[in-house]
Short mmCIF file of C-alpha atoms in Angstrom, two decimals:
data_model
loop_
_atom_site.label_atom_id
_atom_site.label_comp_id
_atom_site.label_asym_id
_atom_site.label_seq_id
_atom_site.Cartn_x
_atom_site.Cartn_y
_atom_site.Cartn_z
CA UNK A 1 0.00 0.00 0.00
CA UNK A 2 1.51 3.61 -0.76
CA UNK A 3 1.99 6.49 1.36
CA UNK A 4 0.83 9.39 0.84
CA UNK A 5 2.76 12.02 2.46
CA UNK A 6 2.75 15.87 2.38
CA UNK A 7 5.45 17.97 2.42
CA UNK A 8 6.14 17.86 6.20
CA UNK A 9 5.75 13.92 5.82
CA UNK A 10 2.15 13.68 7.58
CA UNK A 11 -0.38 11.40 5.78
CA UNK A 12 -2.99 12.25 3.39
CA UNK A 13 -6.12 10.52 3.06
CA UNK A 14 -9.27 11.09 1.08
CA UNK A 15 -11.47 14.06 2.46
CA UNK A 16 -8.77 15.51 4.33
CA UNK A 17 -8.20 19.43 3.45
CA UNK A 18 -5.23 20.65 2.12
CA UNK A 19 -3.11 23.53 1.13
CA UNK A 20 -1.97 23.39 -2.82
CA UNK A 21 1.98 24.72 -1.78
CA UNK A 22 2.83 25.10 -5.63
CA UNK A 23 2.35 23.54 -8.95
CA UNK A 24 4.46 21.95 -11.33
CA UNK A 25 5.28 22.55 -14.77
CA UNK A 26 4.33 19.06 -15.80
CA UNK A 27 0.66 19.58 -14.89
CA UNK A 28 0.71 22.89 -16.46
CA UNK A 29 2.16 21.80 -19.66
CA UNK A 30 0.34 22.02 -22.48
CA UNK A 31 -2.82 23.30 -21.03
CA UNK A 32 -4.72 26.07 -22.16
CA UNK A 33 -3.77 29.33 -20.90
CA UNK A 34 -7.76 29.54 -19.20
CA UNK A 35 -6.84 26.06 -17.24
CA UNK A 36 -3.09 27.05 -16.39
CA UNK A 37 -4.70 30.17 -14.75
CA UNK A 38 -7.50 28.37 -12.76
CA UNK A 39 -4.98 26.09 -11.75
CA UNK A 40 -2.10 28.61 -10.61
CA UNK A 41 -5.03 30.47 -9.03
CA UNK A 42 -5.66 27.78 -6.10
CA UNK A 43 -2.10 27.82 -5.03
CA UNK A 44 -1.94 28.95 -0.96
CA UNK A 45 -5.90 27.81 -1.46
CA UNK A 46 -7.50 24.83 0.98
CA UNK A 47 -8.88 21.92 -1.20
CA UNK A 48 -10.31 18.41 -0.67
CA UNK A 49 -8.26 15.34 -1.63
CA UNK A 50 -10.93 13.32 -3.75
CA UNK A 51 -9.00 10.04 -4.39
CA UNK A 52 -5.67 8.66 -4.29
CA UNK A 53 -3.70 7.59 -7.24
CA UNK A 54 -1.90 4.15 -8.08
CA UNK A 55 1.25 6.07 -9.07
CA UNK A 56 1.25 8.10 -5.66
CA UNK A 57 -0.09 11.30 -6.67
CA UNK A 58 -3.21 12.77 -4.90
CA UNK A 59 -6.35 14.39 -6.79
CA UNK A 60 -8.00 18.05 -6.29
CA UNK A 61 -10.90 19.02 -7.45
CA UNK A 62 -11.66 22.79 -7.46
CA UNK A 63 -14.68 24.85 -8.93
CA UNK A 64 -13.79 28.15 -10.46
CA UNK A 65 -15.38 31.19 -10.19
CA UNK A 66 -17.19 30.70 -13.64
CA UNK A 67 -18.63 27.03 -12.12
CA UNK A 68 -16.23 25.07 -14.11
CA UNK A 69 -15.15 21.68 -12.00
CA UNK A 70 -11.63 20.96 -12.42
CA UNK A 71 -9.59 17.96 -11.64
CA UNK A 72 -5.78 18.22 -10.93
CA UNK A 73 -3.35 15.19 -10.06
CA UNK A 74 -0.72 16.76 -7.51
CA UNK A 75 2.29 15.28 -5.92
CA UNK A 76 2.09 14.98 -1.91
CA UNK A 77 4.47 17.10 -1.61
CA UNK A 78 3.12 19.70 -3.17
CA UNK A 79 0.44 19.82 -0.54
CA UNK A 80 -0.11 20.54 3.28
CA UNK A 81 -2.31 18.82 5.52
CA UNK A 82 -4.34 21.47 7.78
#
């Protein structure tokens, strides 16, 4: 079973609230410049972690301010528990 651990090496489980810490360029690449921004915009933001994924990243789901639902894949890491 994988650990998921933020950056200060605490566990993250689905429903717990977190802090996106930063973004990479990976995620971002490629993207529309409308999806980049929504993204970069929930950075310091608390979010819900909706599943867990096989290759040890966690998911995010965020709803802008024009009601679009958006789904990121983020490395623990790049996360805080609160």
């Amino acid at each position: 079973m994988n650990k998921y651990l933020d950056i200060n090496s605490i566990q993250v489980n689905e429903g717990d609230h977190v802090k996106l810490l930063r973004v990479s360029e990976d995620l971002l690449d490629g993207l529309p410049k409308t999806d980049q921004k929504a993204i970069l915009e929930q950075i310091n933001k608390k979010l819900v972690v909706e599943s867990l994924g096989e290759h040890n990243y966690v998911e995010l789901e965020f709803i802008t301010a024009d009601g679009h639902i958006h789904s990121i894949w983020v490395d623990p890491k790049d996360i805080e528990k609160s």
